[in-house]
CSV table of C-alpha atoms and ligand atoms in Angstrom, one decimal:
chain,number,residue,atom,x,y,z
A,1,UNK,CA,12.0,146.7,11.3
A,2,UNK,CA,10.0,149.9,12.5
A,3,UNK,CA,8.5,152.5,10.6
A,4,UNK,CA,10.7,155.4,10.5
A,5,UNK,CA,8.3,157.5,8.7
A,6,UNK,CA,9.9,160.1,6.6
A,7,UNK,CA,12.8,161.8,8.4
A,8,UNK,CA,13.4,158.7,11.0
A,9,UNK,CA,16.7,157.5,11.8
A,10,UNK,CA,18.3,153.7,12.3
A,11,UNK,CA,21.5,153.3,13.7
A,12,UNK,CA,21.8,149.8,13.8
A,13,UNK,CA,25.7,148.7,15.4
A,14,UNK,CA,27.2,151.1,13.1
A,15,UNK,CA,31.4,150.6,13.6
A,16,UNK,CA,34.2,152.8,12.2
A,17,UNK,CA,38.0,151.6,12.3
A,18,UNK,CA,41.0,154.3,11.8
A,19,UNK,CA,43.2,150.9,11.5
A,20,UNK,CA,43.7,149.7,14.9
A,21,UNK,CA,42.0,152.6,16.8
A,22,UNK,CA,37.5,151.8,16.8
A,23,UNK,CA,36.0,155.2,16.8
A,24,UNK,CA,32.7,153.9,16.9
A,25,UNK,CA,31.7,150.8,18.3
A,26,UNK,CA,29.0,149.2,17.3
A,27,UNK,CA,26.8,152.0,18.1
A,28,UNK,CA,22.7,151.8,17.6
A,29,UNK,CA,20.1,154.8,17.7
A,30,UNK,CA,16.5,154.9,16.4
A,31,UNK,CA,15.9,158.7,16.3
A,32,UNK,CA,12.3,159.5,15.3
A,33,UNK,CA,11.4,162.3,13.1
A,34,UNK,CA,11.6,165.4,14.5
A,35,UNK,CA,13.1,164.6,17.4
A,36,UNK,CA,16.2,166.6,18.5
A,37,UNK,CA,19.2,164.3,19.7
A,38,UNK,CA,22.4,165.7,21.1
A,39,UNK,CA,25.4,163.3,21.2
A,40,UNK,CA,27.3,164.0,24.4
A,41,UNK,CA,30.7,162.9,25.2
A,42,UNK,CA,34.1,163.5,26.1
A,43,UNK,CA,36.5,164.3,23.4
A,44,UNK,CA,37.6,161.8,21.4
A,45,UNK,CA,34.8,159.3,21.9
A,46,UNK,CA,33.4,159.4,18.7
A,47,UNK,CA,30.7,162.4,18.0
A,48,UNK,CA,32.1,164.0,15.3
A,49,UNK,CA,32.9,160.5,13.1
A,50,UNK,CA,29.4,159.1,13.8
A,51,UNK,CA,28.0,162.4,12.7
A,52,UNK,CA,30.1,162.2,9.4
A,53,UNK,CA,29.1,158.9,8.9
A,54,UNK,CA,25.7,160.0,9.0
A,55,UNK,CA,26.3,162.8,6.8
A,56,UNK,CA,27.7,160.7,4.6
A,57,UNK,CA,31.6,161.7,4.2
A,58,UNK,CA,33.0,158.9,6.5
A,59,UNK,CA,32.3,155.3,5.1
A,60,UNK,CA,31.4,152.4,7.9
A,61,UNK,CA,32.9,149.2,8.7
A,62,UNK,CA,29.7,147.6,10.2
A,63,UNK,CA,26.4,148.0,10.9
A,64,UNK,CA,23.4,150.0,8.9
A,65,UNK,CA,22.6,153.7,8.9
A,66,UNK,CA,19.2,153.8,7.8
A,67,UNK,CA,16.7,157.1,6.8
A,68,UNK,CA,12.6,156.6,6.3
A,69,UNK,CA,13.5,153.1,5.7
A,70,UNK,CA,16.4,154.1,3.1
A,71,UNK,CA,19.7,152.6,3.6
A,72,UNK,CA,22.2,155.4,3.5
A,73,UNK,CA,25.5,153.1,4.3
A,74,UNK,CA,25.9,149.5,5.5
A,75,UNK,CA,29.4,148.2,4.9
A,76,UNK,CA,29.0,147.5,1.6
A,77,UNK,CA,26.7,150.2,0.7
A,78,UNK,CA,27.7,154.2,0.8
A,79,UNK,CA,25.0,156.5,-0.1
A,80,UNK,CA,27.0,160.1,-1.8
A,81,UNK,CA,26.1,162.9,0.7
A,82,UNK,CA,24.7,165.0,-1.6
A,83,UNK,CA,21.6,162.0,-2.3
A,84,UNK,CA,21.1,162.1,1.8
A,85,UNK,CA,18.8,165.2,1.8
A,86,UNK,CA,20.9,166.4,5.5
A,87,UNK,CA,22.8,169.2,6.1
A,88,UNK,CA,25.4,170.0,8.4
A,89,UNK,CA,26.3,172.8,10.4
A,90,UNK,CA,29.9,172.8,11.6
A,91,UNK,CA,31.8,174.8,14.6
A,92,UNK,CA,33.2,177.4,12.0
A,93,UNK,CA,30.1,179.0,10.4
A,94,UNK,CA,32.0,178.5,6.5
A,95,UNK,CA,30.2,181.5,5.0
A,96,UNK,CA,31.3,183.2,1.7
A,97,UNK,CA,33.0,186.5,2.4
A,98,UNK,CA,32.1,188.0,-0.7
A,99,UNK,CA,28.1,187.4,-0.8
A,100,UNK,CA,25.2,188.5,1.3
A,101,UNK,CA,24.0,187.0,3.8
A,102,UNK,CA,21.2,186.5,1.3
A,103,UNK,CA,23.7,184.7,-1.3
A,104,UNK,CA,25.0,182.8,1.2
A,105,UNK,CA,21.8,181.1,2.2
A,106,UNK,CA,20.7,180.8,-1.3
A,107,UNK,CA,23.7,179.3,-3.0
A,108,UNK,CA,22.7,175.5,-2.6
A,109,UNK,CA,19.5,176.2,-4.0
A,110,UNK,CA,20.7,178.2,-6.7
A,111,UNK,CA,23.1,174.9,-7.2
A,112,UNK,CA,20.0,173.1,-8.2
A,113,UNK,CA,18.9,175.5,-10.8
A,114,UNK,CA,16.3,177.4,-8.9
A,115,UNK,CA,16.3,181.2,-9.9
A,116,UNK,CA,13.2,184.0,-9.9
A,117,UNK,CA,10.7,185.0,-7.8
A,118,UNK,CA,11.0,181.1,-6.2
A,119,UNK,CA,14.3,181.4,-5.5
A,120,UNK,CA,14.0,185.0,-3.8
A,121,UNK,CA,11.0,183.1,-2.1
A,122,UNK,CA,13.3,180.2,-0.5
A,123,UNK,CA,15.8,182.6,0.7
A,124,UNK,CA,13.1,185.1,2.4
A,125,UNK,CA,11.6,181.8,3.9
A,126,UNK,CA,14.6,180.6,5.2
A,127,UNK,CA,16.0,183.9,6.4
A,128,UNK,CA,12.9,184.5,8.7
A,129,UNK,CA,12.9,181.1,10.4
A,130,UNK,CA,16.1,182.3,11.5
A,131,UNK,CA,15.1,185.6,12.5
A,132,UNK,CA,17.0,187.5,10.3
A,133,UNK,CA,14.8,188.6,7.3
A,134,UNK,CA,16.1,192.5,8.0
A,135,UNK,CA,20.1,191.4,7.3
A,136,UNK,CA,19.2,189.6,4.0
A,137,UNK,CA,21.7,192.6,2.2
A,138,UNK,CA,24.1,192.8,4.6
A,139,UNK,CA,27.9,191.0,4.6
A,140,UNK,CA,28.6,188.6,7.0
A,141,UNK,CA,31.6,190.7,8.1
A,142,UNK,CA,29.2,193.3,9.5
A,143,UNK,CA,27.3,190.3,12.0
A,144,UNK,CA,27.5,189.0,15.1
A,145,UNK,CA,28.9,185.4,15.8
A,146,UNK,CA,25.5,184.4,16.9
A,147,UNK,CA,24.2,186.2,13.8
A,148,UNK,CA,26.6,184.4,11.7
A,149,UNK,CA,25.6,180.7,12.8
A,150,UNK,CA,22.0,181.9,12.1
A,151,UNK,CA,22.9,182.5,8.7
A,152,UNK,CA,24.9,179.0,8.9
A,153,UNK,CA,21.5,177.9,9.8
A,154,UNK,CA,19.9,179.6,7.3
A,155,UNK,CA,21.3,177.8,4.5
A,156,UNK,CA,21.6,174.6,5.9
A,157,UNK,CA,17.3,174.7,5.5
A,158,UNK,CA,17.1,176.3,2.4
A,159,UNK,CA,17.2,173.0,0.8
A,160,UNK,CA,14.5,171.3,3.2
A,161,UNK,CA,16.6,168.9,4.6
A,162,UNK,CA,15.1,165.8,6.3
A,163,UNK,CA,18.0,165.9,8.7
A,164,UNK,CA,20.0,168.8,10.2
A,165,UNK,CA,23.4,168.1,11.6
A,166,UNK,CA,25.1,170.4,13.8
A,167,UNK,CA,28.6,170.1,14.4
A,168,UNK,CA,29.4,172.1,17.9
A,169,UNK,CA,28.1,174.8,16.6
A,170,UNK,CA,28.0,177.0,19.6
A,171,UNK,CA,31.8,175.9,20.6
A,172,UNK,CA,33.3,179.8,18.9
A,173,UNK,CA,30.7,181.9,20.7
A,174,UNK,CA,31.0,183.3,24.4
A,175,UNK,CA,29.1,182.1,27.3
A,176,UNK,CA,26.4,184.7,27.2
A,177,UNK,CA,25.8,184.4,23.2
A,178,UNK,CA,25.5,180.9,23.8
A,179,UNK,CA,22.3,181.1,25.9
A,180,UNK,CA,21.1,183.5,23.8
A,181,UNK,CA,21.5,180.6,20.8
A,182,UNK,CA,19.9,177.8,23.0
A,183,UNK,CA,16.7,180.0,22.3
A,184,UNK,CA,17.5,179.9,18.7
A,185,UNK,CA,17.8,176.3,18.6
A,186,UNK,CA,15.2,175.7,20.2
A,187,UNK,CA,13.2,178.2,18.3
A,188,UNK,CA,14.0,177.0,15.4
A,189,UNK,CA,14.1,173.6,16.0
A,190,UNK,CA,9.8,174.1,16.6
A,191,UNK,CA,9.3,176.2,13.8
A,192,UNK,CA,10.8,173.8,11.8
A,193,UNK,CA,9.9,170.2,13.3
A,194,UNK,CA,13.7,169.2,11.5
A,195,UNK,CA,15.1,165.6,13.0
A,196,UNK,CA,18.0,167.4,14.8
A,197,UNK,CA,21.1,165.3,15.7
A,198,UNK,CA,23.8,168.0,17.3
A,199,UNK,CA,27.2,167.1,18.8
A,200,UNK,CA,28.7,168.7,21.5
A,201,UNK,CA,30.6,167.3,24.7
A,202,UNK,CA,29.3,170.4,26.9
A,203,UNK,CA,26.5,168.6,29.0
A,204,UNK,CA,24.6,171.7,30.2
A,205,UNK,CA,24.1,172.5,26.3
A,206,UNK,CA,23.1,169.3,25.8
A,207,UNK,CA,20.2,169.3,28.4
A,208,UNK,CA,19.4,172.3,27.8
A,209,UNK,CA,18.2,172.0,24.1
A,210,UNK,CA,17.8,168.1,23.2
A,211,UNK,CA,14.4,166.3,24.2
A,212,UNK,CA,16.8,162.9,24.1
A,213,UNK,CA,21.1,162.3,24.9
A,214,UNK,CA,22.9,159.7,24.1
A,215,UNK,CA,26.1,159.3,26.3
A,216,UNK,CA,29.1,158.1,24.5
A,217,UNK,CA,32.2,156.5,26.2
A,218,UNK,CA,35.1,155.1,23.9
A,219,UNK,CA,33.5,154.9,21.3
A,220,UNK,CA,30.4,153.0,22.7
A,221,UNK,CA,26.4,154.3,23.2
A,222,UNK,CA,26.9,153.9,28.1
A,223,UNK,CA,23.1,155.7,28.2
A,224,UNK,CA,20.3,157.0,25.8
A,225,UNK,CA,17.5,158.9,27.1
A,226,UNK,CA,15.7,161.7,28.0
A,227,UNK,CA,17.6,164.7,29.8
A,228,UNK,CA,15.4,164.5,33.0
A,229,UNK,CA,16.3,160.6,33.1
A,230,UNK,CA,19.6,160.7,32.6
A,231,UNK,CA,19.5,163.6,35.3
A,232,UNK,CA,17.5,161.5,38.0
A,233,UNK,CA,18.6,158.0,36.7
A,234,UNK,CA,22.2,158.0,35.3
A,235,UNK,CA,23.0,154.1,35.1
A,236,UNK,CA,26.5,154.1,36.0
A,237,UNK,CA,29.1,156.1,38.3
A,238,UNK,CA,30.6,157.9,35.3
A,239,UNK,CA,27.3,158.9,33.8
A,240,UNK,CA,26.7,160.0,37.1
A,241,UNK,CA,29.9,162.1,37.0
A,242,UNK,CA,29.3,163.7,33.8
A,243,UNK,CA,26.1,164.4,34.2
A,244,UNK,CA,25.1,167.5,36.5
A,245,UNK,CA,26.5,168.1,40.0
A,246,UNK,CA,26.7,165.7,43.2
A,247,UNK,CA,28.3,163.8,45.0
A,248,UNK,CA,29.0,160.1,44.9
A,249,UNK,CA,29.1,158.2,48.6
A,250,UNK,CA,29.8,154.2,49.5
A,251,UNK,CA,26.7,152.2,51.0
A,252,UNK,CA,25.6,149.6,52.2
A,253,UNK,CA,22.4,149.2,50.9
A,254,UNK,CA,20.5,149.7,47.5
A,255,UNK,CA,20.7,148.3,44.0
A,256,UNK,CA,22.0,149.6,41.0
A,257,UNK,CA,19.4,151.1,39.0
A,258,UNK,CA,17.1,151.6,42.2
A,259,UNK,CA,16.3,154.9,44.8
A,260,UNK,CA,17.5,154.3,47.9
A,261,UNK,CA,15.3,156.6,50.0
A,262,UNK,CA,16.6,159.0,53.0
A,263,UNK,CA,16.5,156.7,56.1
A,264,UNK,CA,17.4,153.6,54.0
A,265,UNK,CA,20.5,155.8,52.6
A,266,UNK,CA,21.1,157.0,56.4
A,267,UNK,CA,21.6,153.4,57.7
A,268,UNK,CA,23.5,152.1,54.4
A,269,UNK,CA,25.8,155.2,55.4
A,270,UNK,CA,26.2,154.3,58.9
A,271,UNK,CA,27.6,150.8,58.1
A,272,UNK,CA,31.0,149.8,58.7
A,273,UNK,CA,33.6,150.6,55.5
A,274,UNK,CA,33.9,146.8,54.6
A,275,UNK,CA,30.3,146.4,53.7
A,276,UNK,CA,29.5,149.1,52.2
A,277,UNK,CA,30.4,148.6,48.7
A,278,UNK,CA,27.1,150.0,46.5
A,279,UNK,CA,27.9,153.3,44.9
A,280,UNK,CA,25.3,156.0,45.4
A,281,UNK,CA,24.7,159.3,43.7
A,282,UNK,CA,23.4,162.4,46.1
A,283,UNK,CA,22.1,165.4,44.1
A,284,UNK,CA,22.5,168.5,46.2
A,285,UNK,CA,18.9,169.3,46.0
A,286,UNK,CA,18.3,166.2,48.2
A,287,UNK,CA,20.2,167.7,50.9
A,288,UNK,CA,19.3,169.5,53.6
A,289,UNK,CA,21.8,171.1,56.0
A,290,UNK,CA,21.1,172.6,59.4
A,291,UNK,CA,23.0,173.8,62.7
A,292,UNK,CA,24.6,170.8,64.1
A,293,UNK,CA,23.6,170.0,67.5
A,294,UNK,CA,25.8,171.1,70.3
A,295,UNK,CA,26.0,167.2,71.8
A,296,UNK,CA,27.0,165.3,69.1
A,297,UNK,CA,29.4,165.3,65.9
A,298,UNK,CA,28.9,161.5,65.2
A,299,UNK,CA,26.5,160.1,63.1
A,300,UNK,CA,22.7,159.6,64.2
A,301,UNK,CA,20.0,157.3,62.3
A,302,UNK,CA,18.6,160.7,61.1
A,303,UNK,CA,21.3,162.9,60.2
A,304,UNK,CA,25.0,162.9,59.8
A,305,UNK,CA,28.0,165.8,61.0
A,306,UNK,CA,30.0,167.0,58.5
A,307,UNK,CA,32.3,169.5,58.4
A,308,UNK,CA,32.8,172.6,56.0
A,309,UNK,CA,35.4,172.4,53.9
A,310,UNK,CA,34.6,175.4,51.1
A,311,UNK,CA,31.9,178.1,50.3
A,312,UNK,CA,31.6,179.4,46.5
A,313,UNK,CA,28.6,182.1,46.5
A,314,UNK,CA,26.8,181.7,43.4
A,315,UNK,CA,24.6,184.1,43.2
A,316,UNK,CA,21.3,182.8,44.6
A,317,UNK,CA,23.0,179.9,46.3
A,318,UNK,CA,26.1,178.9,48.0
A,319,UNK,CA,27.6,175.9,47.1
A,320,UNK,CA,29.5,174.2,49.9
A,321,UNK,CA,31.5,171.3,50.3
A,322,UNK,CA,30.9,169.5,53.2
A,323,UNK,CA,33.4,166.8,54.6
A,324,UNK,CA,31.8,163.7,56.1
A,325,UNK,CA,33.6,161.6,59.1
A,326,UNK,CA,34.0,158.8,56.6
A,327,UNK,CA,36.1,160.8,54.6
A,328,UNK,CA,34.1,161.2,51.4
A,329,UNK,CA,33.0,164.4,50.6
A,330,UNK,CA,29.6,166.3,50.0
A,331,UNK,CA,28.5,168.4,47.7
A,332,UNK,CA,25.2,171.2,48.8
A,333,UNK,CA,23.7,173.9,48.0
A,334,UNK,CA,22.6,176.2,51.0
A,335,UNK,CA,21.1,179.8,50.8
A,336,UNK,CA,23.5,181.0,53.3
A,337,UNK,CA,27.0,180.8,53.9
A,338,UNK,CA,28.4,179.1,56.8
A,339,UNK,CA,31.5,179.0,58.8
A,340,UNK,CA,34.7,177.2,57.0
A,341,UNK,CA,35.4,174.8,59.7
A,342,UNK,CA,32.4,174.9,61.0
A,343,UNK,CA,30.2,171.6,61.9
A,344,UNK,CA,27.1,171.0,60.5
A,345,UNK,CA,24.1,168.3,60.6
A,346,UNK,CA,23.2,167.0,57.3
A,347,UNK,CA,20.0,165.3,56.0
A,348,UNK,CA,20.1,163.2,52.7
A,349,UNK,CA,16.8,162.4,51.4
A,350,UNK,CA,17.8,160.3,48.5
A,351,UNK,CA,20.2,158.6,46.6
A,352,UNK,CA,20.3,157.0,43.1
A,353,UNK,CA,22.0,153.5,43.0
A,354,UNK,CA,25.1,153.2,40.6
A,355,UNK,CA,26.4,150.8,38.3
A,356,UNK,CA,30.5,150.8,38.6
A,357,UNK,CA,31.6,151.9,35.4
A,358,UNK,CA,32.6,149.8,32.9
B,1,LIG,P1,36.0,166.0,19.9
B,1,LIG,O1,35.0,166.4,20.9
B,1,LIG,O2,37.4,166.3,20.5
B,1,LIG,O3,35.8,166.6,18.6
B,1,LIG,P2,34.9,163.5,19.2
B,1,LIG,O4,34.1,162.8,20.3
B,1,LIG,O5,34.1,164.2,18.1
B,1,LIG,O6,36.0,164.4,19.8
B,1,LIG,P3,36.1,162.0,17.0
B,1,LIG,O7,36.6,163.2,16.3
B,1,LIG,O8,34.9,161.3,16.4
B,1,LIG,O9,35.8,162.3,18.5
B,1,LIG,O10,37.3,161.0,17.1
B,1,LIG,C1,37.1,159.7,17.7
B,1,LIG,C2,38.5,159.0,17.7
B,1,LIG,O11,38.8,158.6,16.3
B,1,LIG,C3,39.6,159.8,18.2
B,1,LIG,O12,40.5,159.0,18.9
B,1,LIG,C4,40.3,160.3,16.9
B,1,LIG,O13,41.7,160.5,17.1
B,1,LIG,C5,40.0,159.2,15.9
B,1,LIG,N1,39.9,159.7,14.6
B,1,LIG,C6,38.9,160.6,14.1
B,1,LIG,N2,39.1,160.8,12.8
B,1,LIG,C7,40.2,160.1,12.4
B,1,LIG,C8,40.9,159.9,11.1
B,1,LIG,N3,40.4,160.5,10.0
B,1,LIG,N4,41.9,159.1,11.1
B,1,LIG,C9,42.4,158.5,12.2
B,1,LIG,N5,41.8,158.6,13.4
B,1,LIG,C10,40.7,159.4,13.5
């Protein structure tokens, strides 16, 4: 078995049953130390229950959960959460009204017996790896949201956990707080060097902050990688779907797993419908869209017509979707708007070749 070192984590086919229903299905992970791993899915397919049962307040039916080469739960073995050395940050931040923002984040040391100048020490420590040192007196009733699940944060570390779980935790704030907290995250996720394993089914968040993903479906691990990979590479259609923006086309050409370059992609387009049975994904970025010429709407070898179905300005782009002859449509990104209606000629560059979902 591989050395985990000291915060490392093993999933090895881990499986919970809620009687008939299987949350998690024989799921395994090895998360290194340090590393920060989001767990991305729809909802319902099992993030929250495979973070409990890494935390420790879910029991499992199969499999092994492993820490440094610990056993925290097999399915005869279940490690009490408090002898885990994780914490968990959840959705709703769960501070204590009544105390400071510096009682808050000292309470589960001060559960341990640690008191004086040490304890004060902690707290101060804590507090600033958070950013927040200067609200130490205040009441949480007089933060911000973000400010709030900094102080969440807060004590979560206080007790130098090995493992920080995170819950959705940016699900309650708005859309601009919650790019201002990718920062924190981030932040704090190097300051710290913490193993990091945060759920959330909101893809962009995930990318945005985790250096690896790990797709879940029903229950099941569909992809685990790196953000760019799973970006450039998704393995099936519905990874491909849930992953970033484009467009998925029939061909007649490629393999799944493979790149099916632009004039390769141009004549596996061109085929007739029977035969072109290969799913491909287009990214818009690999599109390039120009005036069509005045002699011909059909397809060539270099280019196809489409036509332009919708323009949605975004700000330093417009996103249009284009409608090809077959049918399917287009999804691109061009830095001026065209006519609705209007025909266009359209060059692919590449394509990523798409396992059909499972
Ligand atoms: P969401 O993003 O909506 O929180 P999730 O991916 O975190 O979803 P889970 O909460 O892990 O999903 O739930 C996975 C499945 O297990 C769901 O179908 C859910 O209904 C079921 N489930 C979760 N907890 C229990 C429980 N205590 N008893 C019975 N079924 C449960």
């Amino acid at each position: 078995m591989a050395e985990l070192g000291t915060s490392g984590l093993m999933i090895d086919r881990v499986t919970k049953r809620f009687g008939e229903q299987t949350a998690v299905d024989a799921l395994s992970l090895t998360i290194n130390p340090g590393e920060f791993v989001a767990l991305l899915g729809p909802s319902g397919c099992g993030k929250t229950t495979m973070l409990r049962m890494l935390a420790g307040f879910e029991t499992i039916n199969d499999g092994t959960i492993q820490l440094a080469n610990r056993t925290l739960a097999s399915a005869d073995t279940h490690m009490p959460p408090e002898q885990r050395n994780m914490a968990m940050v959840f959705q709703s931040y769960a501070l204590w009204p009544h105390m400071s923002v510096a009682d808050n984040v000292g309470y589960p040391v001060k559960l341990r017996g640690l008191r004086g100048a040490a304890y004060h020490q902690k707290v101060q420590q804590a507090l600033a790896l958070v950013e927040l040192d200067a609200y130490a007196d205040r009441m949480p009733q007089a933060l911000s949201g973000g400010q709030r699940q900094r102080v969440a944060l807060a004590r979560c570390l206080v007790s130098d956990p090995s493992v920080v779980l995170l819950d959705e935790p940016l699900a309650n704030l708005d859309r601009h707080l919650r790019a201002t907290m990718e920062h924190s995250f981030r932040d704090f996720h190097r300051r710290t060097g913490a193993t990091l394993v945060y759920v959330t089914h909101d893809q962009t968040e995930a990318m945005a902050l985790a250096d690896k993903i790990a797709v879940m479906k029903a229950g099941k691990l569909i992809q685990w990688g790196a953000p760019e990979t799973l970006y450039r590479q998704p393995r099936t259609t519905w990874v491909a779907g849930f992953i970033g923006q484009g467009s998925q086309l029939k061909v007649a050409a490629g393999h799944p797993g493979k790149r099916l370059e632009g004039a390769a992609l141009m004549r596996g387009l061109n085929a007739i419908a029977s035969e072109r049975t290969q799913s491909v994904l287009v990214r818009p970025e690999h599109i390039q869209i120009s005036a069509a010429p005045a002699s011909s709407a059909a397809h060539t070898d270099k280019q196809l017509a489409a036509q332009v179905e919708s323009v949605i300005f975004r700000g330093e782009r417009y996103e249009l979707t284009l409608r090809l002859p077959s049918g399917e449509t287009l999804l691109a990104y061009h830095p001026s708007a065209p006519d609705l209606g209007s025909q266009v000629a359209v060059d692919l560059h590449q394509g990523w070749c798409l396992e059909p979902d499972q």
